[in-house]
Amino acid sequence: AAADTRQNIVFSMKLMDSKGIENRNLVCVSSEYHIPRIRILCREYGLNAAFAASSPQDPLLRLPCIVREYMAYIKMFLHNIF
C-alpha cells in the first residue's frame, strides 16, 4: 500500500510492531541504484538493515529510473533528511 520508499519503511515498522517484533534487523532488496537512498532512510528511522541488489534491470528502463531516483534525492534534501 506504500506510495514511496519512506511509506514502505513506516508501514514495515508498523507491521513489525503489530507482530511484536522488537529486533529490527531488516534485509532490503531493491535495484542497485536505489539502495543508497534506502540506506539513508533506514538510518533515519534507526533500523539496522542489510542490503541486496535485485537482478539487473532492463537497460531501456534504467535511465528513467535513475532520473527519478535523483529527483527523490532532491526531495529528501528539500525536506532536510540528510
PDB file of N, CA and C in Angstrom:
ATOM      1  N   ALA A   1       0.812  -1.199   0.000  1.00  0.00           N
ATOM      2  CA  ALA A   1       0.000   0.000   0.000  1.00  0.00           C
ATOM      3  C   ALA A   1       0.860   1.269   0.000  1.00  0.00           C
ATOM      4  N   ALA A   2       2.180   1.116   0.123  1.00  0.00           N
ATOM      5  CA  ALA A   2       3.058   2.288   0.188  1.00  0.00           C
ATOM      6  C   ALA A   2       3.170   2.960  -1.173  1.00  0.00           C
ATOM      7  N   ALA A   3       3.215   4.289  -1.145  1.00  0.00           N
ATOM      8  CA  ALA A   3       3.358   5.068  -2.375  1.00  0.00           C
ATOM      9  C   ALA A   3       4.808   5.445  -2.645  1.00  0.00           C
ATOM     10  N   ASP A   4       5.667   5.311  -1.631  1.00  0.00           N
ATOM     11  CA  ASP A   4       7.083   5.640  -1.816  1.00  0.00           C
ATOM     12  C   ASP A   4       7.915   4.853  -0.801  1.00  0.00           C
ATOM     13  N   THR A   5       9.207   5.022  -0.887  1.00  0.00           N
ATOM     14  CA  THR A   5      10.128   4.266  -0.038  1.00  0.00           C
ATOM     15  C   THR A   5       9.933   4.581   1.441  1.00  0.00           C
ATOM     16  N   ARG A   6       9.763   5.845   1.746  1.00  0.00           N
ATOM     17  CA  ARG A   6       9.555   6.240   3.151  1.00  0.00           C
ATOM     18  C   ARG A   6       8.311   5.560   3.720  1.00  0.00           C
ATOM     19  N   GLN A   7       7.220   5.591   2.998  1.00  0.00           N
ATOM     20  CA  GLN A   7       5.990   4.937   3.468  1.00  0.00           C
ATOM     21  C   GLN A   7       6.207   3.441   3.638  1.00  0.00           C
ATOM     22  N   ASN A   8       6.937   2.841   2.725  1.00  0.00           N
ATOM     23  CA  ASN A   8       7.211   1.416   2.822  1.00  0.00           C
ATOM     24  C   ASN A   8       7.931   1.099   4.134  1.00  0.00           C
ATOM     25  N   ILE A   9       8.898   1.921   4.493  1.00  0.00           N
ATOM     26  CA  ILE A   9       9.626   1.720   5.746  1.00  0.00           C
ATOM     27  C   ILE A   9       8.702   1.929   6.942  1.00  0.00           C
ATOM     28  N   VAL A  10       7.916   2.992   6.915  1.00  0.00           N
ATOM     29  CA  VAL A  10       6.990   3.270   8.028  1.00  0.00           C
ATOM     30  C   VAL A  10       5.973   2.142   8.175  1.00  0.00           C
ATOM     31  N   PHE A  11       5.396   1.688   7.056  1.00  0.00           N
ATOM     32  CA  PHE A  11       4.422   0.588   7.121  1.00  0.00           C
ATOM     33  C   PHE A  11       5.084  -0.695   7.625  1.00  0.00           C
ATOM     34  N   SER A  12       6.329  -0.938   7.222  1.00  0.00           N
ATOM     35  CA  SER A  12       7.051  -2.131   7.681  1.00  0.00           C
ATOM     36  C   SER A  12       7.289  -2.061   9.184  1.00  0.00           C
ATOM     37  N   MET A  13       7.631  -0.866   9.682  1.00  0.00           N
ATOM     38  CA  MET A  13       7.829  -0.696  11.118  1.00  0.00           C
ATOM     39  C   MET A  13       6.528  -0.955  11.876  1.00  0.00           C
ATOM     40  N   LYS A  14       5.417  -0.457  11.346  1.00  0.00           N
ATOM     41  CA  LYS A  14       4.119  -0.692  11.995  1.00  0.00           C
ATOM     42  C   LYS A  14       3.776  -2.174  11.992  1.00  0.00           C
ATOM     43  N   LEU A  15       4.078  -2.852  10.891  1.00  0.00           N
ATOM     44  CA  LEU A  15       3.820  -4.290  10.809  1.00  0.00           C
ATOM     45  C   LEU A  15       4.661  -5.042  11.839  1.00  0.00           C
ATOM     46  N   MET A  16       5.929  -4.679  11.963  1.00  0.00           N
ATOM     47  CA  MET A  16       6.790  -5.317  12.968  1.00  0.00           C
ATOM     48  C   MET A  16       6.247  -5.063  14.370  1.00  0.00           C
ATOM     49  N   ASP A  17       5.802  -3.839  14.633  1.00  0.00           N
ATOM     50  CA  ASP A  17       5.224  -3.518  15.944  1.00  0.00           C
ATOM     51  C   ASP A  17       3.981  -4.359  16.211  1.00  0.00           C
ATOM     52  N   SER A  18       3.118  -4.491  15.205  1.00  0.00           N
ATOM     53  CA  SER A  18       1.872  -5.239  15.394  1.00  0.00           C
ATOM     54  C   SER A  18       2.121  -6.723  15.620  1.00  0.00           C
ATOM     55  N   LYS A  19       3.246  -7.233  15.131  1.00  0.00           N
ATOM     56  CA  LYS A  19       3.604  -8.643  15.305  1.00  0.00           C
ATOM     57  C   LYS A  19       4.494  -8.861  16.535  1.00  0.00           C
ATOM     58  N   GLY A  20       4.792  -7.760  17.249  1.00  0.00           N
ATOM     59  CA  GLY A  20       5.618  -7.859  18.442  1.00  0.00           C
ATOM     60  C   GLY A  20       7.090  -8.107  18.144  1.00  0.00           C
ATOM     61  N   ILE A  21       7.519  -7.744  16.953  1.00  0.00           N
ATOM     62  CA  ILE A  21       8.917  -7.931  16.572  1.00  0.00           C
ATOM     63  C   ILE A  21       9.717  -6.746  17.099  1.00  0.00           C
ATOM     64  N   GLU A  22      10.590  -7.017  18.054  1.00  0.00           N
ATOM     65  CA  GLU A  22      11.386  -5.946  18.651  1.00  0.00           C
ATOM     66  C   GLU A  22      12.740  -5.795  17.979  1.00  0.00           C
ATOM     67  N   ASN A  23      13.288  -6.885  17.484  1.00  0.00           N
ATOM     68  CA  ASN A  23      14.574  -6.851  16.799  1.00  0.00           C
ATOM     69  C   ASN A  23      14.346  -6.330  15.380  1.00  0.00           C
ATOM     70  N   ARG A  24      14.797  -5.134  15.109  1.00  0.00           N
ATOM     71  CA  ARG A  24      14.514  -4.510  13.825  1.00  0.00           C
ATOM     72  C   ARG A  24      15.671  -4.662  12.841  1.00  0.00           C
ATOM     73  N   ASN A  25      16.121  -5.885  12.679  1.00  0.00           N
ATOM     74  CA  ASN A  25      17.137  -6.174  11.673  1.00  0.00           C
ATOM     75  C   ASN A  25      16.415  -6.552  10.386  1.00  0.00           C
ATOM     76  N   LEU A  26      16.669  -5.798   9.344  1.00  0.00           N
ATOM     77  CA  LEU A  26      15.970  -5.996   8.084  1.00  0.00           C
ATOM     78  C   LEU A  26      16.924  -6.372   6.972  1.00  0.00           C
ATOM     79  N   VAL A  27      16.355  -6.962   5.923  1.00  0.00           N
ATOM     80  CA  VAL A  27      17.074  -7.133   4.666  1.00  0.00           C
ATOM     81  C   VAL A  27      16.252  -6.383   3.627  1.00  0.00           C
ATOM     82  N   CYS A  28      16.869  -5.391   3.010  1.00  0.00           N
ATOM     83  CA  CYS A  28      16.200  -4.584   1.994  1.00  0.00           C
ATOM     84  C   CYS A  28      16.722  -5.000   0.618  1.00  0.00           C
ATOM     85  N   VAL A  29      15.818  -5.362  -0.265  1.00  0.00           N
ATOM     86  CA  VAL A  29      16.187  -5.783  -1.617  1.00  0.00           C
ATOM     87  C   VAL A  29      15.590  -4.784  -2.592  1.00  0.00           C
ATOM     88  N   SER A  30      16.439  -4.244  -3.454  1.00  0.00           N
ATOM     89  CA  SER A  30      15.973  -3.272  -4.443  1.00  0.00           C
ATOM     90  C   SER A  30      17.009  -3.180  -5.555  1.00  0.00           C
ATOM     91  N   SER A  31      16.764  -2.291  -6.502  1.00  0.00           N
ATOM     92  CA  SER A  31      17.727  -2.039  -7.572  1.00  0.00           C
ATOM     93  C   SER A  31      18.983  -1.427  -6.977  1.00  0.00           C
ATOM     94  N   GLU A  32      20.130  -1.713  -7.592  1.00  0.00           N
ATOM     95  CA  GLU A  32      21.397  -1.250  -7.019  1.00  0.00           C
ATOM     96  C   GLU A  32      21.471   0.263  -6.875  1.00  0.00           C
ATOM     97  N   TYR A  33      20.851   1.013  -7.772  1.00  0.00           N
ATOM     98  CA  TYR A  33      20.899   2.471  -7.685  1.00  0.00           C
ATOM     99  C   TYR A  33      19.982   3.016  -6.592  1.00  0.00           C
ATOM    100  N   HIS A  34      19.036   2.218  -6.118  1.00  0.00           N
ATOM    101  CA  HIS A  34      18.078   2.655  -5.108  1.00  0.00           C
ATOM    102  C   HIS A  34      18.571   2.385  -3.680  1.00  0.00           C
ATOM    103  N   ILE A  35      19.489   1.460  -3.527  1.00  0.00           N
ATOM    104  CA  ILE A  35      19.950   1.048  -2.202  1.00  0.00           C
ATOM    105  C   ILE A  35      20.557   2.191  -1.392  1.00  0.00           C
ATOM    106  N   PRO A  36      21.381   3.076  -1.960  1.00  0.00           N
ATOM    107  CA  PRO A  36      21.919   4.163  -1.117  1.00  0.00           C
ATOM    108  C   PRO A  36      20.839   5.016  -0.455  1.00  0.00           C
ATOM    109  N   ARG A  37      19.749   5.280  -1.159  1.00  0.00           N
ATOM    110  CA  ARG A  37      18.672   6.085  -0.571  1.00  0.00           C
ATOM    111  C   ARG A  37      17.921   5.294   0.499  1.00  0.00           C
ATOM    112  N   ILE A  38      17.733   4.016   0.275  1.00  0.00           N
ATOM    113  CA  ILE A  38      17.095   3.179   1.296  1.00  0.00           C
ATOM    114  C   ILE A  38      17.962   3.158   2.552  1.00  0.00           C
ATOM    115  N   ARG A  39      19.266   3.089   2.362  1.00  0.00           N
ATOM    116  CA  ARG A  39      20.196   3.085   3.492  1.00  0.00           C
ATOM    117  C   ARG A  39      20.046   4.364   4.322  1.00  0.00           C
ATOM    118  N   ILE A  40      19.930   5.505   3.650  1.00  0.00           N
ATOM    119  CA  ILE A  40      19.751   6.789   4.342  1.00  0.00           C
ATOM    120  C   ILE A  40      18.449   6.784   5.150  1.00  0.00           C
ATOM    121  N   LEU A  41      17.373   6.317   4.546  1.00  0.00           N
ATOM    122  CA  LEU A  41      16.084   6.315   5.233  1.00  0.00           C
ATOM    123  C   LEU A  41      16.072   5.336   6.403  1.00  0.00           C
ATOM    124  N   CYS A  42      16.670   4.170   6.236  1.00  0.00           N
ATOM    125  CA  CYS A  42      16.742   3.212   7.349  1.00  0.00           C
ATOM    126  C   CYS A  42      17.519   3.813   8.510  1.00  0.00           C
ATOM    127  N   ARG A  43      18.614   4.478   8.209  1.00  0.00           N
ATOM    128  CA  ARG A  43      19.411   5.126   9.258  1.00  0.00           C
ATOM    129  C   ARG A  43      18.564   6.186   9.971  1.00  0.00           C
ATOM    130  N   GLU A  44      17.783   6.945   9.195  1.00  0.00           N
ATOM    131  CA  GLU A  44      16.937   7.984   9.776  1.00  0.00           C
ATOM    132  C   GLU A  44      15.932   7.403  10.775  1.00  0.00           C
ATOM    133  N   TYR A  45      15.421   6.207  10.479  1.00  0.00           N
ATOM    134  CA  TYR A  45      14.431   5.575  11.354  1.00  0.00           C
ATOM    135  C   TYR A  45      15.061   4.632  12.377  1.00  0.00           C
ATOM    136  N   GLY A  46      16.386   4.594  12.443  1.00  0.00           N
ATOM    137  CA  GLY A  46      17.057   3.774  13.430  1.00  0.00           C
ATOM    138  C   GLY A  46      16.972   2.283  13.172  1.00  0.00           C
ATOM    139  N   LEU A  47      16.851   1.910  11.923  1.00  0.00           N
ATOM    140  CA  LEU A  47      16.756   0.498  11.578  1.00  0.00           C
ATOM    141  C   LEU A  47      18.115  -0.065  11.188  1.00  0.00           C
ATOM    142  N   ASN A  48      18.408  -1.260  11.675  1.00  0.00           N
ATOM    143  CA  ASN A  48      19.625  -1.966  11.294  1.00  0.00           C
ATOM    144  C   ASN A  48      19.261  -2.830  10.093  1.00  0.00           C
ATOM    145  N   ALA A  49      19.885  -2.579   8.959  1.00  0.00           N
ATOM    146  CA  ALA A  49      19.488  -3.289   7.747  1.00  0.00           C
ATOM    147  C   ALA A  49      20.693  -3.763   6.953  1.00  0.00           C
ATOM    148  N   ALA A  50      20.488  -4.883   6.292  1.00  0.00           N
ATOM    149  CA  ALA A  50      21.424  -5.375   5.285  1.00  0.00           C
ATOM    150  C   ALA A  50      20.770  -5.087   3.942  1.00  0.00           C
ATOM    151  N   PHE A  51      21.579  -4.947   2.909  1.00  0.00           N
ATOM    152  CA  PHE A  51      21.040  -4.553   1.606  1.00  0.00           C
ATOM    153  C   PHE A  51      21.518  -5.518   0.528  1.00  0.00           C
ATOM    154  N   ALA A  52      20.625  -5.823  -0.394  1.00  0.00           N
ATOM    155  CA  ALA A  52      20.961  -6.710  -1.511  1.00  0.00           C
ATOM    156  C   ALA A  52      20.346  -6.152  -2.786  1.00  0.00           C
ATOM    157  N   ALA A  53      21.124  -6.176  -3.843  1.00  0.00           N
ATOM    158  CA  ALA A  53      20.632  -5.695  -5.136  1.00  0.00           C
ATOM    159  C   ALA A  53      19.865  -6.815  -5.840  1.00  0.00           C
ATOM    160  N   SER A  54      18.750  -6.438  -6.434  1.00  0.00           N
ATOM    161  CA  SER A  54      17.971  -7.395  -7.212  1.00  0.00           C
ATOM    162  C   SER A  54      18.656  -7.647  -8.549  1.00  0.00           C
ATOM    163  N   SER A  55      18.083  -8.515  -9.340  1.00  0.00           N
ATOM    164  CA  SER A  55      18.679  -8.808 -10.642  1.00  0.00           C
ATOM    165  C   SER A  55      18.699  -7.550 -11.505  1.00  0.00           C
ATOM    166  N   PRO A  56      19.620  -7.464 -12.442  1.00  0.00           N
ATOM    167  CA  PRO A  56      19.738  -6.259 -13.282  1.00  0.00           C
ATOM    168  C   PRO A  56      18.438  -5.931 -14.007  1.00  0.00           C
ATOM    169  N   GLN A  57      18.232  -4.649 -14.174  1.00  0.00           N
ATOM    170  CA  GLN A  57      17.017  -4.146 -14.807  1.00  0.00           C
ATOM    171  C   GLN A  57      17.195  -4.041 -16.315  1.00  0.00           C
ATOM    172  N   ASP A  58      16.093  -4.036 -17.033  1.00  0.00           N
ATOM    173  CA  ASP A  58      16.109  -3.830 -18.478  1.00  0.00           C
ATOM    174  C   ASP A  58      16.815  -2.505 -18.766  1.00  0.00           C
ATOM    175  N   PRO A  59      17.851  -2.493 -19.596  1.00  0.00           N
ATOM    176  CA  PRO A  59      18.602  -1.261 -19.866  1.00  0.00           C
ATOM    177  C   PRO A  59      17.738  -0.107 -20.380  1.00  0.00           C
ATOM    178  N   LEU A  60      16.652  -0.406 -21.080  1.00  0.00           N
ATOM    179  CA  LEU A  60      15.781   0.654 -21.593  1.00  0.00           C
ATOM    180  C   LEU A  60      15.019   1.365 -20.474  1.00  0.00           C
ATOM    181  N   LEU A  61      14.807   0.676 -19.386  1.00  0.00           N
ATOM    182  CA  LEU A  61      14.081   1.278 -18.251  1.00  0.00           C
ATOM    183  C   LEU A  61      15.019   1.928 -17.241  1.00  0.00           C
ATOM    184  N   ARG A  62      16.291   1.649 -17.343  1.00  0.00           N
ATOM    185  CA  ARG A  62      17.256   2.111 -16.354  1.00  0.00           C
ATOM    186  C   ARG A  62      17.372   3.634 -16.277  1.00  0.00           C
ATOM    187  N   LEU A  63      17.492   4.312 -17.404  1.00  0.00           N
ATOM    188  CA  LEU A  63      17.677   5.768 -17.397  1.00  0.00           C
ATOM    189  C   LEU A  63      16.510   6.501 -16.730  1.00  0.00           C
ATOM    190  N   PRO A  64      15.258   6.217 -17.101  1.00  0.00           N
ATOM    191  CA  PRO A  64      14.156   6.917 -16.411  1.00  0.00           C
ATOM    192  C   PRO A  64      14.138   6.651 -14.900  1.00  0.00           C
ATOM    193  N   CYS A  65      14.509   5.452 -14.507  1.00  0.00           N
ATOM    194  CA  CYS A  65      14.521   5.127 -13.071  1.00  0.00           C
ATOM    195  C   CYS A  65      15.620   5.885 -12.344  1.00  0.00           C
ATOM    196  N   ILE A  66      16.769   6.028 -12.979  1.00  0.00           N
ATOM    197  CA  ILE A  66      17.862   6.775 -12.356  1.00  0.00           C
ATOM    198  C   ILE A  66      17.495   8.249 -12.239  1.00  0.00           C
ATOM    199  N   VAL A  67      16.857   8.802 -13.257  1.00  0.00           N
ATOM    200  CA  VAL A  67      16.403  10.202 -13.195  1.00  0.00           C
ATOM    201  C   VAL A  67      15.411  10.372 -12.048  1.00  0.00           C
ATOM    202  N   ARG A  68      14.488   9.443 -11.913  1.00  0.00           N
ATOM    203  CA  ARG A  68      13.502   9.501 -10.830  1.00  0.00           C
ATOM    204  C   ARG A  68      14.200   9.420  -9.470  1.00  0.00           C
ATOM    205  N   GLU A  69      15.225   8.579  -9.380  1.00  0.00           N
ATOM    206  CA  GLU A  69      15.963   8.440  -8.136  1.00  0.00           C
ATOM    207  C   GLU A  69      16.649   9.751  -7.752  1.00  0.00           C
ATOM    208  N   TYR A  70      17.260  10.416  -8.711  1.00  0.00           N
ATOM    209  CA  TYR A  70      17.909  11.700  -8.421  1.00  0.00           C
ATOM    210  C   TYR A  70      16.889  12.752  -7.982  1.00  0.00           C
ATOM    211  N   MET A  71      15.712  12.722  -8.565  1.00  0.00           N
ATOM    212  CA  MET A  71      14.659  13.650  -8.134  1.00  0.00           C
ATOM    213  C   MET A  71      14.264  13.362  -6.681  1.00  0.00           C
ATOM    214  N   ALA A  72      14.270  12.108  -6.309  1.00  0.00           N
ATOM    215  CA  ALA A  72      13.951  11.747  -4.924  1.00  0.00           C
ATOM    216  C   ALA A  72      15.010  12.283  -3.960  1.00  0.00           C
ATOM    217  N   TYR A  73      16.284  12.274  -4.387  1.00  0.00           N
ATOM    218  CA  TYR A  73      17.333  12.851  -3.540  1.00  0.00           C
ATOM    219  C   TYR A  73      17.102  14.353  -3.355  1.00  0.00           C
ATOM    220  N   ILE A  74      16.672  15.024  -4.395  1.00  0.00           N
ATOM    221  CA  ILE A  74      16.375  16.457  -4.284  1.00  0.00           C
ATOM    222  C   ILE A  74      15.241  16.677  -3.292  1.00  0.00           C
ATOM    223  N   LYS A  75      14.221  15.849  -3.376  1.00  0.00           N
ATOM    224  CA  LYS A  75      13.098  15.945  -2.447  1.00  0.00           C
ATOM    225  C   LYS A  75      13.574  15.724  -1.006  1.00  0.00           C
ATOM    226  N   MET A  76      14.433  14.726  -0.808  1.00  0.00           N
ATOM    227  CA  MET A  76      14.958  14.475   0.540  1.00  0.00           C
ATOM    228  C   MET A  76      15.760  15.670   1.034  1.00  0.00           C
ATOM    229  N   PHE A  77      16.560  16.258   0.170  1.00  0.00           N
ATOM    230  CA  PHE A  77      17.352  17.428   0.546  1.00  0.00           C
ATOM    231  C   PHE A  77      16.441  18.586   0.949  1.00  0.00           C
ATOM    232  N   LEU A  78      15.385  18.819   0.174  1.00  0.00           N
ATOM    233  CA  LEU A  78      14.461  19.900   0.468  1.00  0.00           C
ATOM    234  C   LEU A  78      13.693  19.690   1.774  1.00  0.00           C
ATOM    235  N   HIS A  79      13.523  18.425   2.166  1.00  0.00           N
ATOM    236  CA  HIS A  79      12.824  18.119   3.411  1.00  0.00           C
ATOM    237  C   HIS A  79      13.798  17.872   4.560  1.00  0.00           C
ATOM    238  N   ASN A  80      15.077  18.266   4.357  1.00  0.00           N
ATOM    239  CA  ASN A  80      16.105  18.168   5.417  1.00  0.00           C
ATOM    240  C   ASN A  80      16.289  16.764   5.959  1.00  0.00           C
ATOM    241  N   ILE A  81      16.341  15.794   5.107  1.00  0.00           N
ATOM    242  CA  ILE A  81      16.501  14.408   5.561  1.00  0.00           C
ATOM    243  C   ILE A  81      17.979  14.052   5.687  1.00  0.00           C
ATOM    244  N   PHE A  82      18.849  14.754   4.994  1.00  0.00           N
ATOM    245  CA  PHE A  82      20.287  14.438   5.080  1.00  0.00           C
ATOM    246  C   PHE A  82      20.866  14.975   6.356  1.00  0.00           C
TER     247      PHE A  82
END
